[in-house]
CSV table of C-alpha atoms and ligand atoms in Angstrom, one decimal:
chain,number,residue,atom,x,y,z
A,1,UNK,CA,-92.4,152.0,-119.0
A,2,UNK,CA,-91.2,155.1,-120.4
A,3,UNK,CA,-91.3,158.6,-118.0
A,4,UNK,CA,-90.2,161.6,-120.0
A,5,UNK,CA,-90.1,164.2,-117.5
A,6,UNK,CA,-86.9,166.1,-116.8
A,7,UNK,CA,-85.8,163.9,-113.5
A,8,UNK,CA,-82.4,164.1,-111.1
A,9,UNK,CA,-79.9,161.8,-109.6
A,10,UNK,CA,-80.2,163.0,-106.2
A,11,UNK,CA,-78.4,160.3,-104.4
A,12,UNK,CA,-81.2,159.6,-101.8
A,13,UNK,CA,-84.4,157.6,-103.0
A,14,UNK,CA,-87.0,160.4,-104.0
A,15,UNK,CA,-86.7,162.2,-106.9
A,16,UNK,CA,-87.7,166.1,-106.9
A,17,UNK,CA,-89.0,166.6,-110.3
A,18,UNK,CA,-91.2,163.8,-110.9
A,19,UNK,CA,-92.3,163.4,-106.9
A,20,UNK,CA,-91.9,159.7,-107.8
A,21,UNK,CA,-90.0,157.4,-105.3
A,22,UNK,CA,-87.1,156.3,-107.7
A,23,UNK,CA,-84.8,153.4,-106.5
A,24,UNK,CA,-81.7,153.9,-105.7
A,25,UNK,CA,-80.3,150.8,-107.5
A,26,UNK,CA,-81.4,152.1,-110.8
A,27,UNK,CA,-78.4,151.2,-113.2
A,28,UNK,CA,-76.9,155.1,-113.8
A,29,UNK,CA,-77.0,156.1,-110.1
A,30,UNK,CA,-74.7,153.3,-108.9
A,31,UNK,CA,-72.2,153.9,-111.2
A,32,UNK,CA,-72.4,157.8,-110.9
A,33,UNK,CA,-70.3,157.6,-107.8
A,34,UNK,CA,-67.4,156.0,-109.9
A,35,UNK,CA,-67.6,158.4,-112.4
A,36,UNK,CA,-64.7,161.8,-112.5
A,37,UNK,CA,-64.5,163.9,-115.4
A,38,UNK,CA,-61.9,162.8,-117.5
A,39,UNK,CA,-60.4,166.7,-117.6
A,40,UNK,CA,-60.5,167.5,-114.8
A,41,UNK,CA,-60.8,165.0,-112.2
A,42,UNK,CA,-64.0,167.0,-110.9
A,43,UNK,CA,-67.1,165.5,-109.6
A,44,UNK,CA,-69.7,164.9,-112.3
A,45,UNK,CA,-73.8,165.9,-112.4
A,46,UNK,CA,-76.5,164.0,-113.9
A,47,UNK,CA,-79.9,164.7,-115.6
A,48,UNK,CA,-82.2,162.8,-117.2
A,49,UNK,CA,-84.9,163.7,-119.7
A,50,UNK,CA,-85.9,159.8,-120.2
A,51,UNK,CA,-86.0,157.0,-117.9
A,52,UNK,CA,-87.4,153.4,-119.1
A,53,UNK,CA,-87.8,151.4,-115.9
A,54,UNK,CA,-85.8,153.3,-113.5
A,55,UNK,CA,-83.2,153.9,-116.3
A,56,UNK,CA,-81.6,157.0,-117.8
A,57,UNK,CA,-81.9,156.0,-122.0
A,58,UNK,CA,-81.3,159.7,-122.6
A,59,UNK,CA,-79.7,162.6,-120.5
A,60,UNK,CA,-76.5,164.5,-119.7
A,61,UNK,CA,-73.6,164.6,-118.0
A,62,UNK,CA,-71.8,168.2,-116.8
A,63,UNK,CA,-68.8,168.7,-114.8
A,64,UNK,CA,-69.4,170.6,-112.1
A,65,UNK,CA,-65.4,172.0,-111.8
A,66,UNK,CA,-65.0,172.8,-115.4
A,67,UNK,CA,-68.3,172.9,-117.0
A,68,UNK,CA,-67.0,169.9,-119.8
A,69,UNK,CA,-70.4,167.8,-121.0
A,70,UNK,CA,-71.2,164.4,-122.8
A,71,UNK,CA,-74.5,163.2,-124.0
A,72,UNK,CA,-76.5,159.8,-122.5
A,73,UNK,CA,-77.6,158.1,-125.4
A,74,UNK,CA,-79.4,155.0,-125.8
A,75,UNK,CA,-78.4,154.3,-122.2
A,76,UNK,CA,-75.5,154.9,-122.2
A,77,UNK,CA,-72.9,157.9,-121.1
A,78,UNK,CA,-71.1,159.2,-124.2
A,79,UNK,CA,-67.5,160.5,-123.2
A,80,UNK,CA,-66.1,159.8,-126.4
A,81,UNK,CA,-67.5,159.9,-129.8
A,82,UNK,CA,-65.5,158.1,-133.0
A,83,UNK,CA,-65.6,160.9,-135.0
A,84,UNK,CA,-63.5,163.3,-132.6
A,85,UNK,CA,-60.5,160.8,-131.6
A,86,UNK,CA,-57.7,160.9,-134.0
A,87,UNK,CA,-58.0,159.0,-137.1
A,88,UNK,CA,-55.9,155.7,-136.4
A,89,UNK,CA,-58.1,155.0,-133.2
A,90,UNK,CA,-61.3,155.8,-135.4
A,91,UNK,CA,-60.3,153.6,-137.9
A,92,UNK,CA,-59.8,150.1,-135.4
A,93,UNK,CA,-63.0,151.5,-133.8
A,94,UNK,CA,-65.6,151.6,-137.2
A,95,UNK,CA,-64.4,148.1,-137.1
A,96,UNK,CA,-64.8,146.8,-134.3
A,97,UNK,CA,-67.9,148.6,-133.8
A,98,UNK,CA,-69.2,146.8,-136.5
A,99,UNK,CA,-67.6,143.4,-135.8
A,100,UNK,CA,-69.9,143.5,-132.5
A,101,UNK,CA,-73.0,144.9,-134.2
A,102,UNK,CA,-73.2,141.7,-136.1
A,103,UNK,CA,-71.2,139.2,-134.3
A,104,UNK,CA,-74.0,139.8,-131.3
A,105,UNK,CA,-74.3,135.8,-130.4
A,106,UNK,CA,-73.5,134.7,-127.0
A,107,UNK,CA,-71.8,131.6,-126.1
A,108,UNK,CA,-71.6,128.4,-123.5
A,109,UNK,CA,-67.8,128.6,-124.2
A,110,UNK,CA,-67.2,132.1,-123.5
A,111,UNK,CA,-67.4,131.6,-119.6
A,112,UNK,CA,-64.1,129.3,-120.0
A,113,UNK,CA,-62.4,131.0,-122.2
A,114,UNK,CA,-62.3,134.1,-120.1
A,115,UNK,CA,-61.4,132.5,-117.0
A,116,UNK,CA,-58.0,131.1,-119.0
A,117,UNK,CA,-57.5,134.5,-120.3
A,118,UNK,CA,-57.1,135.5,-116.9
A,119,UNK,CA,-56.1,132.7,-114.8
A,120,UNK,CA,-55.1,132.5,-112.3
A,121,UNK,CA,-57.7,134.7,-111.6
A,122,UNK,CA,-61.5,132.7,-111.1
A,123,UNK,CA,-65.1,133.3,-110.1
A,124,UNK,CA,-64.5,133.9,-106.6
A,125,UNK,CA,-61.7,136.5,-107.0
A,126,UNK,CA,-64.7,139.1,-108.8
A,127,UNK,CA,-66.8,138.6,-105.2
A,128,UNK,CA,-67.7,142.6,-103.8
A,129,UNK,CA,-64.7,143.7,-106.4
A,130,UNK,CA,-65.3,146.8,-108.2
A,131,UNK,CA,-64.3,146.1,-111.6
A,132,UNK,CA,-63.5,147.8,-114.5
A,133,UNK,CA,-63.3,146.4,-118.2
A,134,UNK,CA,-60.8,148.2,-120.8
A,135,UNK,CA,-62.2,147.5,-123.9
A,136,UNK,CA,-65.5,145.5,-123.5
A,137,UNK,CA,-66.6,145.1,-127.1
A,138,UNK,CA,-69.9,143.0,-127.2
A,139,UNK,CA,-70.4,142.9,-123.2
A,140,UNK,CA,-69.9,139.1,-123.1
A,141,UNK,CA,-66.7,139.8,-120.1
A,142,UNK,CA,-68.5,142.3,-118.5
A,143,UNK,CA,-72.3,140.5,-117.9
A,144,UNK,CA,-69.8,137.5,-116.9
A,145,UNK,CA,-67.6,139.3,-114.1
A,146,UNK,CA,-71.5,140.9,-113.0
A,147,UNK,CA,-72.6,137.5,-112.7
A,148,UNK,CA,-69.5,136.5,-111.2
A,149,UNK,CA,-70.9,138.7,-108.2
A,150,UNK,CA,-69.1,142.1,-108.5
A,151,UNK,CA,-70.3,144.8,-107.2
A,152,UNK,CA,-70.0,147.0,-110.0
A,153,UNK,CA,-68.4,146.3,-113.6
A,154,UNK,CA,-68.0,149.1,-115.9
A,155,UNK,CA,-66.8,147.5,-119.2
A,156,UNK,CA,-65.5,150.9,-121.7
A,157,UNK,CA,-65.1,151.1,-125.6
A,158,UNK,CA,-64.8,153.3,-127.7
A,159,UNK,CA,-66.9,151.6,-130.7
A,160,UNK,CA,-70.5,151.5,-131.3
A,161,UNK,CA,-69.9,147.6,-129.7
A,162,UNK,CA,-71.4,149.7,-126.6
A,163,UNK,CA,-74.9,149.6,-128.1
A,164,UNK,CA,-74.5,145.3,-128.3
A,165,UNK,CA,-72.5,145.8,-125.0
A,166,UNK,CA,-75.7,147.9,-123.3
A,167,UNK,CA,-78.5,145.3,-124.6
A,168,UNK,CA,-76.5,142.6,-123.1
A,169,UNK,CA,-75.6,143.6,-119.5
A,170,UNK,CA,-79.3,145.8,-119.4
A,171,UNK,CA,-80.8,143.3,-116.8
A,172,UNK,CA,-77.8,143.1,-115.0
A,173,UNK,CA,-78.2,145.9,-111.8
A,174,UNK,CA,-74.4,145.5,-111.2
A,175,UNK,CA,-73.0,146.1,-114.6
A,176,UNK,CA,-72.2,149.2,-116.5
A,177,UNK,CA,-71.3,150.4,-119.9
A,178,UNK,CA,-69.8,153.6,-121.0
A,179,UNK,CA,-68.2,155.0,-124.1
A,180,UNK,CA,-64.9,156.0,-123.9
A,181,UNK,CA,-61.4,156.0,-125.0
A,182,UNK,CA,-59.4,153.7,-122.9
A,183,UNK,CA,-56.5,156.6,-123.0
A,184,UNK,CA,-58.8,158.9,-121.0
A,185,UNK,CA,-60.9,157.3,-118.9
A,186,UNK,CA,-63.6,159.4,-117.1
A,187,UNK,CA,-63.0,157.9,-113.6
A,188,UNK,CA,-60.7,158.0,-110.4
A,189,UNK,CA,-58.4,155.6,-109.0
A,190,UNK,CA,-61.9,154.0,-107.4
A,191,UNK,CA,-61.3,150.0,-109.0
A,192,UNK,CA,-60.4,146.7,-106.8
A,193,UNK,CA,-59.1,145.1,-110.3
A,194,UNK,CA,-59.4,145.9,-113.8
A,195,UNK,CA,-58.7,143.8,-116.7
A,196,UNK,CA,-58.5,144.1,-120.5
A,197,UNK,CA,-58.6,141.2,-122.9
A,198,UNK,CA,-57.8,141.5,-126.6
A,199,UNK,CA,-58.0,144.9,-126.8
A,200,UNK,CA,-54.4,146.6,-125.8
A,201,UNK,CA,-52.2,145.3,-128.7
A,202,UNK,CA,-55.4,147.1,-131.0
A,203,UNK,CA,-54.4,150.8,-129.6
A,204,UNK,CA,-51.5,152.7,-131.3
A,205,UNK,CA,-49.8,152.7,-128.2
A,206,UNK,CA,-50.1,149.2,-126.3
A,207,UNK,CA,-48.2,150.1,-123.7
A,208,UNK,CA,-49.5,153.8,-122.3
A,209,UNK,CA,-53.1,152.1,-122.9
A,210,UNK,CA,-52.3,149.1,-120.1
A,211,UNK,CA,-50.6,152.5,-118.5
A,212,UNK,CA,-54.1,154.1,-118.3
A,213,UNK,CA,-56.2,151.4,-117.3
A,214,UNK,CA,-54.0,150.6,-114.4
A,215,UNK,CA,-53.9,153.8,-113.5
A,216,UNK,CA,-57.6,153.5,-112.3
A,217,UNK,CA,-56.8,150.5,-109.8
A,218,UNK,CA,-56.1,151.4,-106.6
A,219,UNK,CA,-53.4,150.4,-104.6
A,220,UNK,CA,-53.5,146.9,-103.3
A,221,UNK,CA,-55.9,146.2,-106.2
A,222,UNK,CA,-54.8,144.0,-109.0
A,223,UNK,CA,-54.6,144.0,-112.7
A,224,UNK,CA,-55.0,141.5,-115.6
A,225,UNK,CA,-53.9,142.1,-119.4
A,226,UNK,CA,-54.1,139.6,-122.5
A,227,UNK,CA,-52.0,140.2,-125.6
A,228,UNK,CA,-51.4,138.7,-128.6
A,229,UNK,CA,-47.5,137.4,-128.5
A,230,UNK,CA,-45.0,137.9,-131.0
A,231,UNK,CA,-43.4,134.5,-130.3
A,232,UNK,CA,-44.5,131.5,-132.5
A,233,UNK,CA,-47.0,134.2,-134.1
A,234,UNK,CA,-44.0,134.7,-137.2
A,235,UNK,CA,-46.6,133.3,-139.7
A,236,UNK,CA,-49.1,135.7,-138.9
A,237,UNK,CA,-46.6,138.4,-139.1
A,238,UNK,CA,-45.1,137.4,-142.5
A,239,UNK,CA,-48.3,136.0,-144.2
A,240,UNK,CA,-51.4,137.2,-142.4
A,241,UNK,CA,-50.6,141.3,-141.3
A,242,UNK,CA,-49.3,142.2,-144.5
A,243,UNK,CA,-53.0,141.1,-146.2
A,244,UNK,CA,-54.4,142.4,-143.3
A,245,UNK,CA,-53.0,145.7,-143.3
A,246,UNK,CA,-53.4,146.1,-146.9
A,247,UNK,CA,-56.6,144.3,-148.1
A,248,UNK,CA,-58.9,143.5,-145.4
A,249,UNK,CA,-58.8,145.8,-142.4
A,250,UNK,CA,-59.8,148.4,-145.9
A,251,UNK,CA,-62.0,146.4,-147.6
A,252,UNK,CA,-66.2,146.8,-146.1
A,253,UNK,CA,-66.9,144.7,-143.5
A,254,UNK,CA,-70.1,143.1,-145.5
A,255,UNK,CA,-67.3,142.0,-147.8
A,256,UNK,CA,-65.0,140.6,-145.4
A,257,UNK,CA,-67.2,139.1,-143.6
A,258,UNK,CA,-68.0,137.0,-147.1
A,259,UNK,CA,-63.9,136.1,-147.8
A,260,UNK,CA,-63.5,135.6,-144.0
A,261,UNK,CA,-65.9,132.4,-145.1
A,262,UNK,CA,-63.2,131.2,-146.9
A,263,UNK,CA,-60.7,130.7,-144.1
A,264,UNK,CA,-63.3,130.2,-141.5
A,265,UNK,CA,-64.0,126.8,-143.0
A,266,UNK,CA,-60.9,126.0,-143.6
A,267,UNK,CA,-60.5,126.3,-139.3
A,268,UNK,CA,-63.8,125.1,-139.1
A,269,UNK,CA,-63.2,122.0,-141.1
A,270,UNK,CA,-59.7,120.7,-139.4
A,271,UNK,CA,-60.9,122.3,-135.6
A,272,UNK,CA,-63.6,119.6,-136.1
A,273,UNK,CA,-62.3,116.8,-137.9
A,274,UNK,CA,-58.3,116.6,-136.6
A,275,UNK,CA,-57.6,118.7,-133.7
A,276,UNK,CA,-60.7,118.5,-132.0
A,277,UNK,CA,-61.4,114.9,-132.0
A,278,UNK,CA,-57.2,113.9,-131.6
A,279,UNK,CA,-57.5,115.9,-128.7
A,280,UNK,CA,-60.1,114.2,-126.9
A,281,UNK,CA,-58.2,111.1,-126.0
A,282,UNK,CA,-54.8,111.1,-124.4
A,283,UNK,CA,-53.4,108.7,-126.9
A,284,UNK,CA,-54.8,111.3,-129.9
A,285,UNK,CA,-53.5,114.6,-127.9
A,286,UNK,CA,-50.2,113.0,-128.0
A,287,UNK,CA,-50.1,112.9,-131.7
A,288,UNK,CA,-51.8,116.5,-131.7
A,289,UNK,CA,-49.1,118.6,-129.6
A,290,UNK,CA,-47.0,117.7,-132.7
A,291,UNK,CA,-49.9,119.3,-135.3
A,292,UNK,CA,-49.1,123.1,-136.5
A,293,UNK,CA,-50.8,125.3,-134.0
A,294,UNK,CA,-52.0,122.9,-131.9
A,295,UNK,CA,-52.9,124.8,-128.4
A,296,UNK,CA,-54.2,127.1,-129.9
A,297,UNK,CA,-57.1,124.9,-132.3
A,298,UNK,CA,-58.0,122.8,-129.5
A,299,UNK,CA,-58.8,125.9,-127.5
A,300,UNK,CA,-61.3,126.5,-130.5
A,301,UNK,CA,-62.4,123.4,-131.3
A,302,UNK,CA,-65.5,123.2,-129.4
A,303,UNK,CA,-67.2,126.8,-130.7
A,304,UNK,CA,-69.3,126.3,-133.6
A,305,UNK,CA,-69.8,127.5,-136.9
A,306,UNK,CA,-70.3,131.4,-136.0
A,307,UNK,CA,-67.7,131.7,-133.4
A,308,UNK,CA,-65.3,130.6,-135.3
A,309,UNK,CA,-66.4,132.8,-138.2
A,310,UNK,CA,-66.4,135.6,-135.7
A,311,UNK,CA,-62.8,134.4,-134.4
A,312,UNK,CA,-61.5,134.5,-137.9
A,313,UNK,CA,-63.5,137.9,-139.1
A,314,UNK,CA,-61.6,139.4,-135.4
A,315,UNK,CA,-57.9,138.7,-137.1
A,316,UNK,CA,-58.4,139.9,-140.4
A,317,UNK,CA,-60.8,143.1,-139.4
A,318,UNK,CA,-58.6,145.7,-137.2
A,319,UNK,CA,-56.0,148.0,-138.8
A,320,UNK,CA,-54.2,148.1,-136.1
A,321,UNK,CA,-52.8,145.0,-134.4
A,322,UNK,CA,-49.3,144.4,-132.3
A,323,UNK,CA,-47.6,140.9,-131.7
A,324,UNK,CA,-46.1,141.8,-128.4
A,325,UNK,CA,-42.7,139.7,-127.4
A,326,UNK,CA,-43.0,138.4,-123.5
A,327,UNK,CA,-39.7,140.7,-122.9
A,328,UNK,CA,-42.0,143.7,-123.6
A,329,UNK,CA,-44.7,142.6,-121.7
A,330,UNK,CA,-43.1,142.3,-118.6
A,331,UNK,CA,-41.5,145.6,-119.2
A,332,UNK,CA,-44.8,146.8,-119.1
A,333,UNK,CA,-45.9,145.5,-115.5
A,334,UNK,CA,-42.5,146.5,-113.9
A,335,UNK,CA,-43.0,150.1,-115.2
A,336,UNK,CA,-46.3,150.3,-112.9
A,337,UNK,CA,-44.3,148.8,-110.6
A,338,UNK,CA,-45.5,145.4,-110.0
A,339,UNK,CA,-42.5,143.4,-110.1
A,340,UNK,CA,-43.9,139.8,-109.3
A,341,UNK,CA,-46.4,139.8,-111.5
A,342,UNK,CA,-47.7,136.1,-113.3
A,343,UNK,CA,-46.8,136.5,-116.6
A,344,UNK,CA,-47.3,133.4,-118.5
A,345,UNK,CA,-47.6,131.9,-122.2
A,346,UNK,CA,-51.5,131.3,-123.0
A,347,UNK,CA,-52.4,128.5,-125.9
A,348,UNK,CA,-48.7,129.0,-127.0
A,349,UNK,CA,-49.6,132.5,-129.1
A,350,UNK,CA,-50.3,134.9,-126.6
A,351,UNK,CA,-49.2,136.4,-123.4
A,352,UNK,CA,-51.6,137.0,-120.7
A,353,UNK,CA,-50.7,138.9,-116.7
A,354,UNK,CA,-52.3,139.3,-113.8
A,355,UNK,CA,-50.5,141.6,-110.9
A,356,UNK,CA,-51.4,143.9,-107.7
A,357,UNK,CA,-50.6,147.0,-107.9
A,358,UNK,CA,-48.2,148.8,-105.2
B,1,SAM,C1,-61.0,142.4,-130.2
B,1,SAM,S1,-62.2,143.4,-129.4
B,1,SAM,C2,-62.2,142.7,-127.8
B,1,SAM,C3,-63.5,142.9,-127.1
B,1,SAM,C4,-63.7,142.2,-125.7
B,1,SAM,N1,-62.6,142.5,-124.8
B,1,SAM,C5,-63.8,140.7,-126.0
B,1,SAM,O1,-62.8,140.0,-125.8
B,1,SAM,O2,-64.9,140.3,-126.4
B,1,SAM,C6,-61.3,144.9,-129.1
B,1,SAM,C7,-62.1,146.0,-128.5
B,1,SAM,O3,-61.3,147.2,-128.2
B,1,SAM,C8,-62.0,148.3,-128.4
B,1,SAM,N2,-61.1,149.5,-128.5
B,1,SAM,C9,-60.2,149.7,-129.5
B,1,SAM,N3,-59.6,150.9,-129.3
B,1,SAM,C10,-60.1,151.4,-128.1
B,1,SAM,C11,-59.8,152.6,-127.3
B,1,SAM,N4,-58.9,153.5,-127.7
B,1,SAM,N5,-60.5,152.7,-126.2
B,1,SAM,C12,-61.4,151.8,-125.8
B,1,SAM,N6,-61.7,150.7,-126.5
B,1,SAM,C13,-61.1,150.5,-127.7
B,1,SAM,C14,-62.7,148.0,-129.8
B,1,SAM,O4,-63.8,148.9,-130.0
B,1,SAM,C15,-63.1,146.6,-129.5
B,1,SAM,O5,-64.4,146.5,-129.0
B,2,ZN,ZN1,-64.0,168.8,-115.5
């Protein structure tokens, strides 16, 4: 159902310009009221010129302090745009917005795999929480903590992943997606917890990224970051970031996503013939903890074919890409000031936190 008439967001039910009772559950309203302008702090306006199904597809967004406005496009509220950040965040962006244009599958394991990303945190925790997601690339984390029973998610990126993201989390009353630079976020200190998972070792600056996505959690609310780890990572940083950096973050993504068939089935191959089936039995797993990057492949083991090709694609795509010691990530969470924070070793190659905020 499309309705092209120019239509408001008053915040009661009725809507002036159509004289059409429009619910006031409709995606963009609820998540208006979490919404500041990234400038200024001021509170922000909307319009709509198209609606499908209670819906603003297309519209704006004005500040009414300083005036500042961003487009909604295709659903979704535009406060940043890849050809206007500077050039090292564009790059890691026209990647990754790729990367989730085509990688669009969804998966049975991807419910599991976010929960260990950040345990201890689980289902329950995202009850009434209003959540936001730094970095959401495809939506998969964001339509999970909506049907974890939020009561708002807003997942951010700055890539066209938001257009994958959108499609996915569409149906979903409770979840939100917005375009946006993770370093200047176009809302208030209005979240119960916010989280961000593979995304802050991607940004030029790791640490003032974590800086600005905790900044948006209010006090008493909590926080949870996973990293890539420097520690038992040296063979990626000798042998893997130096191709990286030089061949295939440059090379088009058509083309890496033919090589990045190559070592895909190379993981593929011993994921399903060694360190998957070893580590189904206790005996087997006890043979396996001694196998070259064990934790890590029997995490993987059970994804098939495309995830795995996706997983593989993900290392070799972004030009940008930090392998964060555990010294430096605790620095971080003490610098917001959250000194007891769970900071543990994740699949022995990564580092992943979860804190409250003071
Ligand atoms: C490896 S993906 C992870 C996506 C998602 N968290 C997941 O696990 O499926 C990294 C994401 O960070 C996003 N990103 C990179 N730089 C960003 C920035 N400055 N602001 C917001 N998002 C950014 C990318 O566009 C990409 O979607
Ligand atoms: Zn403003």
């Amino acid at each position: 159902m499309k309705a092209s008439t120019q239509v408001c967001l008053d915040a009661d039910d009725f809507c002036h310009h159509s004289r059409k009772n429009v619910k006031n559950h409709s995606l963009k309203e609820t998540l208006k009221k979490y919404l500041s302008c990234p400038a200024c702090q001021g509170a922000l306006e909307i319009s709509a010129t198209e609606r499908e199904d209670n819906e603003i597809i297309t519209g704006a967004i004005r500040c009414s302090s300083c005036g500042h406005d961003w487009p909604i496009i295709r659903g979704v509220p535009r406060f940043a745009a890849v050809d206007e950040v500077e050039q090292d965040k564009a790059a890691t962006a026209e990647k990754f917005g790729w990367q989730w244009q085509h990688f669009t599958q969804s998966d049975p394991g991807y419910e599991k795999q976010f929960l260990a990303w950040i345990a201890p945190v689980t289902k329950k925790f995202f009850k009434d929480k209003v959540v936001l997601e730094g970095g959401c690339g495809k939506g998969r984390h964001t339509q999970l903590a909506a049907q974890f029973g939020a009561r708002d998610v807003i997942g951010i990126d700055l890539s066209a992943a938001v257009e994958t993201a959108f499609a996915a989390t569409r149906d979903l009353p409770n979840a939100h997606i917005v375009q946006a630079d993770i370093y200047n976020l176009p809302c208030g200190r209005v979240f119960d917890y916010a989280f961000s998972v593979g995304v802050l070792h991607h940004l030029p600056d790791p640490r003032a990224g974590f800086k600005s996505l905790t900044s948006k959690v209010r006090p008493g609310g909590h926080v949870s970051a996973w990293v890539y780890g420097a520690e038992n990572n040296g063979w990626i940083i000798r042998w893997v970031n130096p191709i990286r950096e030089r061949i295939t973050s440059r090379i088009s993504p058509r083309l890496l996503l033919q090589l990045s068939k190559i070592p895909a089935a190379i993981v593929f191959t011993v994921t399903k013939t060694v360190y998957g089936p070893l580590n189904r039995s206790p005996r087997g797993a006890r043979i396996a903890r001694h196998l070259f990057y064990n934790d890590y492949l029997k995490a993987i083991a059970g994804f098939g074919w495309r995830e795995q090709q996706t997983i593989v694609f993900d290392h070799l795509v972004a030009p940008t890409a930090f392998y964060i010691q555990g010294e430096e990530f605790a620095d971080w969470w003490r610098e917001i000031g959250v000194a007891d924070g769970d900071i543990n070793w994740h699949n022995s190659n990564s580092w992943r936190g979860f804190g409250q905020i003071p």
